[in-house]
Amino acid sequence: MLPVLYAIIVATLFPFALGPEHALLARIAGGVVLVTVLLAMLLALDNVFRGDLDDGALEQMLLSPQPLSVLLAARMLAYWLVTALPLLLVAPILAYMLGLQPAVQPVLLLALLLATPLLALLGIVLTALTAGTRRSGMLLSLMLLPLAVPIVIFAAGAVGAAQQGLPWIAPLAWLAAALALALVLAPLACATALRIALDT
Amino acid sequence: MSPPPATSSPPLMIEARALGFTRRDEDVFGPLDFALRGGEIGLIEGDNGSGKTTLLRVLAGLLRPGTGTVQVLGAQPGSEEARASTIIMGHLLGLKADLSALENLRIGMGLYGRAADANPDAILARVGLDGYANEAVRDLSAGQKKRVALARLALLPARLWLLDEPYANLDRHGIALVNDLLAQHAAAGGAALVTSHGAVNFHQGVTCTVRLAA
Amino acid sequence: MNAFKLWYHKLGSPPYFYVFAGYIQPWLWTIAIVLALLGLYGGLVLAPPDALQGDAFRIIFVHVPAAWMSLFVYGVMAVSAFIAVIWRPKMAEVLAMESAPIGAAFTLIALITGSLWGKPMWGTYWTWDARLTSELVLFFIYLGIIGLYHAFDDPRQGARAASFLAMIGAVNLPIVHYSVVWWNTLHQGTTVRYFGPSSIAPSMLWPLLLMTIAAKFYYGASLMGRSRVALLDRERGKDWVADEVRGGDVHG
């Protein structure tokens, strides 16, 4: 629940920083919620392998006869369910508090529904790469930023287009295509990354 | 070192030829030659820092061998065939602290499968954890945690055990239990490689000793 | 073919590469410096001021080669990284990891000169122009690779992990570029076009080409130097390094 709390705190700070002017907040609401959710997900990313690494469970996973990529796919799903799903539940509330038009809410939710699994998949691949290092929080943000840029652009682009009453399907379709690709490739890449980082 | 060739010798579990490992261009352990067959218990002796744990990790496939060759059940360590029949118990037991002893055993079975006639409850009773099945591992003592790991060992179908300091944290009964499990495993045709630094409590049935120089 | 293969394998061995790099490094330096001096003379003295931009445009003789090199070095690094991950030769790891800081430096130069150029052109040092933004993301990719490399205790392990990241970055880079271009056209208000359909005059072109080639030779020279130092550090336990160090010592 920590990421949810974090997202609420960050989103709450924006009106204090920018002033309570409704028009301004409404215009940036979609982007603020997207970035907030991304940062909150990043917060939990560093811990994805930490526990398993510390108690040796990761070794048992690596050495079991099951395909590692399938085990990691399960780990990615678990991360999304535990971290992203609660964020998806509070995101509409945060967007509403910031004054996003109700008509745009479904687009924001759809954008988050596509962007959060994509971030989870890519983020865990990068986390696996840092598994052999001691502290990696800051490094992980640096590594994730270039991958997050297109995701944020397309997700926020769809929300922005919907706010202006323009067609918003195209950027979401790109996100969906990227997600379909990542669903297949990310677990394999993650298995490779983990074996590199743990030197096996 | 190796036993005299029998008429029908059991299958080779480990075969190492001039096996060595270097970390950052420094030798961790020198070229080693040894073989371990089914039904044999091997002992790895050496002082602290002589590379016992590293050797076990190489055999498990967690580290790549530096020089020489090694085969585990006729395959590369870490390959799918080798992984299916190898299990390693290290300093880190790989138990999830939040889950109960029984749940941890279930994870092991999910990953590795289960030995033919093994039953988790019966095995927990055998390692002396009767009544602790639903206790969170977090609340168990260090020795009891070790016993959960031993129960997992007996429960899974792996034919080759790689045990790193299995006697650590155990009382007299626990040590007898380890020896008991090893004897039973060997009798069933399995093999085990056990590390210890010097003073060991293991007497019966050691058929192969690998000595590592510090 | 056989001779080439032999040469390739020899070059893959650190002591041989060390000697080879030491041999060609002065030549690369010489060519880079001569070409850069010629190019700068042509660009700063011979080329006439631009009709629209006056003398401000002269920064392209640094900016454009640096921007090109930021991608060129990434390409070289990505290929070495790919080889390092798949076949694990030591030299590919060294070349990939020693390319990264050079590429990051070129990217930083491109960013700084780009924003300096932006002041007379756009009236501001920074604008979220598609090219500048892509270059900024490229800089972050480089930093991530360098950071990951140094986060590991074992340089070989770090090099492999960072190489894998470089491969991910190579896939990501075009995606970033096209998404940034799309994003930029979406928010038309902030877009500034700084290249008209004008063609470049020959008096500007040849100094620019010379500078570009000079930058490539500088990269080669710098890479050789960095790789030599990295090899000495990584192989410090080996006999050839001990011989090398003792051989260079006057008191022997």
XYZ file of N, CA, C and O in Angstrom, chain A residues 51-68 71 75 195 198-200, chain B residues 57 60-64 80 83-84 86-89 92-97 110-113 152:
192
model
N 14.050 -9.465 -1.790
C 13.740 -10.475 -0.777
C 14.209 -11.855 -1.189
O 14.844 -12.568 -0.406
N 13.917 -12.225 -2.431
C 14.291 -13.553 -2.911
C 15.805 -13.707 -2.978
O 16.342 -14.803 -2.810
N 16.487 -12.590 -3.233
C 17.945 -12.631 -3.301
C 18.520 -12.818 -1.903
O 19.472 -13.581 -1.694
N 17.914 -12.126 -0.922
C 18.456 -12.166 0.432
C 18.234 -13.505 1.119
O 19.054 -13.917 1.930
N 17.119 -14.185 0.842
C 16.888 -15.443 1.565
C 17.230 -16.674 0.723
O 17.012 -17.801 1.161
N 17.768 -16.466 -0.477
C 18.214 -17.611 -1.271
C 17.115 -18.237 -2.119
O 17.364 -19.191 -2.842
N 15.894 -17.700 -2.047
C 14.804 -18.293 -2.832
C 15.041 -18.108 -4.329
O 14.611 -18.926 -5.137
N 15.728 -17.012 -4.678
C 15.992 -16.766 -6.097
C 16.889 -17.859 -6.678
O 16.692 -18.301 -7.806
N 17.863 -18.302 -5.873
C 18.729 -19.392 -6.323
C 17.908 -20.655 -6.574
O 18.117 -21.349 -7.560
N 16.989 -20.939 -5.653
C 16.153 -22.126 -5.827
C 15.350 -22.018 -7.125
O 15.154 -23.001 -7.830
N 14.889 -20.803 -7.431
C 14.148 -20.598 -8.669
C 15.044 -20.816 -9.889
O 14.663 -21.466 -10.849
N 16.256 -20.249 -9.817
C 17.197 -20.380 -10.936
C 17.546 -21.834 -11.190
O 17.758 -22.245 -12.319
N 17.635 -22.623 -10.106
C 18.121 -23.994 -10.236
C 17.012 -24.993 -10.447
O 17.276 -26.156 -10.721
N 15.767 -24.547 -10.331
C 14.691 -25.517 -10.511
C 14.581 -25.858 -11.993
O 14.991 -25.089 -12.854
N 14.027 -27.034 -12.285
C 13.935 -27.437 -13.693
C 12.879 -26.670 -14.478
O 12.752 -26.875 -15.678
N 12.111 -25.801 -13.814
C 11.101 -25.023 -14.553
C 11.789 -23.962 -15.404
O 12.830 -23.446 -15.026
N 11.200 -23.595 -16.551
C 11.778 -22.507 -17.341
C 11.738 -21.189 -16.560
O 10.691 -20.798 -16.055
N 12.895 -20.559 -16.478
C 13.001 -19.349 -15.662
C 12.086 -18.244 -16.164
O 11.505 -17.497 -15.372
N 8.643 -18.525 -14.684
C 8.624 -18.112 -13.278
C 8.669 -16.585 -13.174
O 7.982 -15.987 -12.346
N 6.230 -13.656 -11.668
C 6.682 -12.598 -10.770
C 6.238 -11.215 -11.273
O 5.823 -10.347 -10.513
N 20.352 -13.964 -15.383
C 21.508 -14.858 -15.446
C 22.801 -14.069 -15.627
O 23.850 -14.454 -15.101
N 23.553 -12.334 -12.174
C 23.987 -13.251 -11.124
C 25.100 -14.153 -11.623
O 25.508 -15.077 -10.928
N 25.574 -13.909 -12.826
C 26.742 -14.578 -13.384
C 26.590 -16.089 -13.442
O 27.388 -16.829 -12.873
N 25.540 -16.561 -14.079
C 25.436 -18.007 -14.249
C 25.466 -18.343 -15.736
O 25.192 -17.505 -16.556
N 28.688 -24.161 -5.900
C 27.908 -23.299 -6.804
C 28.251 -23.579 -8.261
O 27.385 -23.484 -9.134
N 26.399 -26.712 -9.107
C 24.962 -26.497 -9.243
C 24.635 -25.753 -10.531
O 23.493 -25.759 -10.970
N 25.639 -25.092 -11.114
C 25.376 -24.318 -12.320
C 25.113 -22.855 -12.028
O 24.666 -22.122 -12.893
N 25.385 -22.413 -10.795
C 25.209 -20.994 -10.473
C 26.407 -20.166 -10.913
O 26.314 -18.966 -11.060
N 27.548 -20.814 -11.078
C 28.743 -20.139 -11.572
C 29.311 -20.978 -12.710
O 29.205 -22.203 -12.694
N 29.915 -20.303 -13.668
C 30.522 -21.056 -14.770
C 31.893 -21.557 -14.365
O 32.665 -20.803 -13.781
N 19.137 -28.037 -18.310
C 17.840 -28.454 -17.803
C 17.874 -29.865 -17.205
O 17.295 -30.123 -16.152
N 19.625 -29.633 -13.862
C 18.841 -28.925 -12.847
C 17.727 -29.800 -12.299
O 17.366 -29.711 -11.130
N 17.172 -30.661 -13.167
C 16.039 -31.477 -12.746
C 16.419 -32.441 -11.627
O 15.578 -32.848 -10.839
N 19.306 -32.027 -9.489
C 20.253 -31.484 -8.532
C 19.532 -30.542 -7.580
O 18.646 -29.798 -7.994
N 19.915 -30.570 -6.326
C 19.405 -29.560 -5.415
C 20.550 -29.116 -4.521
O 21.407 -29.920 -4.144
N 20.591 -27.829 -4.259
C 21.666 -27.288 -3.430
C 21.056 -26.707 -2.159
O 19.979 -26.121 -2.188
N 21.708 -26.960 -1.037
C 21.285 -26.319 0.205
C 22.470 -25.513 0.699
O 23.499 -26.071 1.069
N 22.173 -19.747 2.654
C 20.833 -19.204 2.534
C 19.920 -20.367 2.187
O 20.126 -21.057 1.200
N 18.919 -20.578 3.028
C 18.132 -21.804 2.871
C 17.081 -21.675 1.780
O 16.537 -22.667 1.321
N 16.765 -20.445 1.377
C 15.753 -20.276 0.342
C 14.348 -20.506 0.853
O 13.473 -20.912 0.104
N 14.129 -20.217 2.148
C 12.783 -20.348 2.707
C 12.168 -18.961 2.811
O 12.846 -18.005 3.170
N 10.867 -18.858 2.482
C 10.195 -17.575 2.627
C 9.732 -17.444 4.075
O 8.963 -18.272 4.586
N 10.197 -16.375 4.730
C 9.950 -16.219 6.163
C 8.464 -16.034 6.477
O 7.998 -16.416 7.548
N 6.314 -27.546 -6.059
C 5.867 -26.895 -7.284
C 7.012 -26.683 -8.255
O 6.838 -26.819 -9.462
N 8.192 -26.365 -7.707
C 9.331 -26.086 -8.581
C 10.007 -27.365 -9.068
O 10.436 -27.458 -10.204
N 10.126 -28.354 -8.186
C 10.948 -29.525 -8.500
C 10.157 -30.809 -8.707
O 10.688 -31.800 -9.155
N 8.898 -30.810 -8.298
C 8.180 -32.074 -8.288
C 8.377 -32.760 -6.951
O 8.948 -32.170 -6.016
N 12.660 -30.450 2.962
C 12.480 -30.199 1.537
C 13.398 -31.109 0.716
O 13.023 -31.649 -0.309
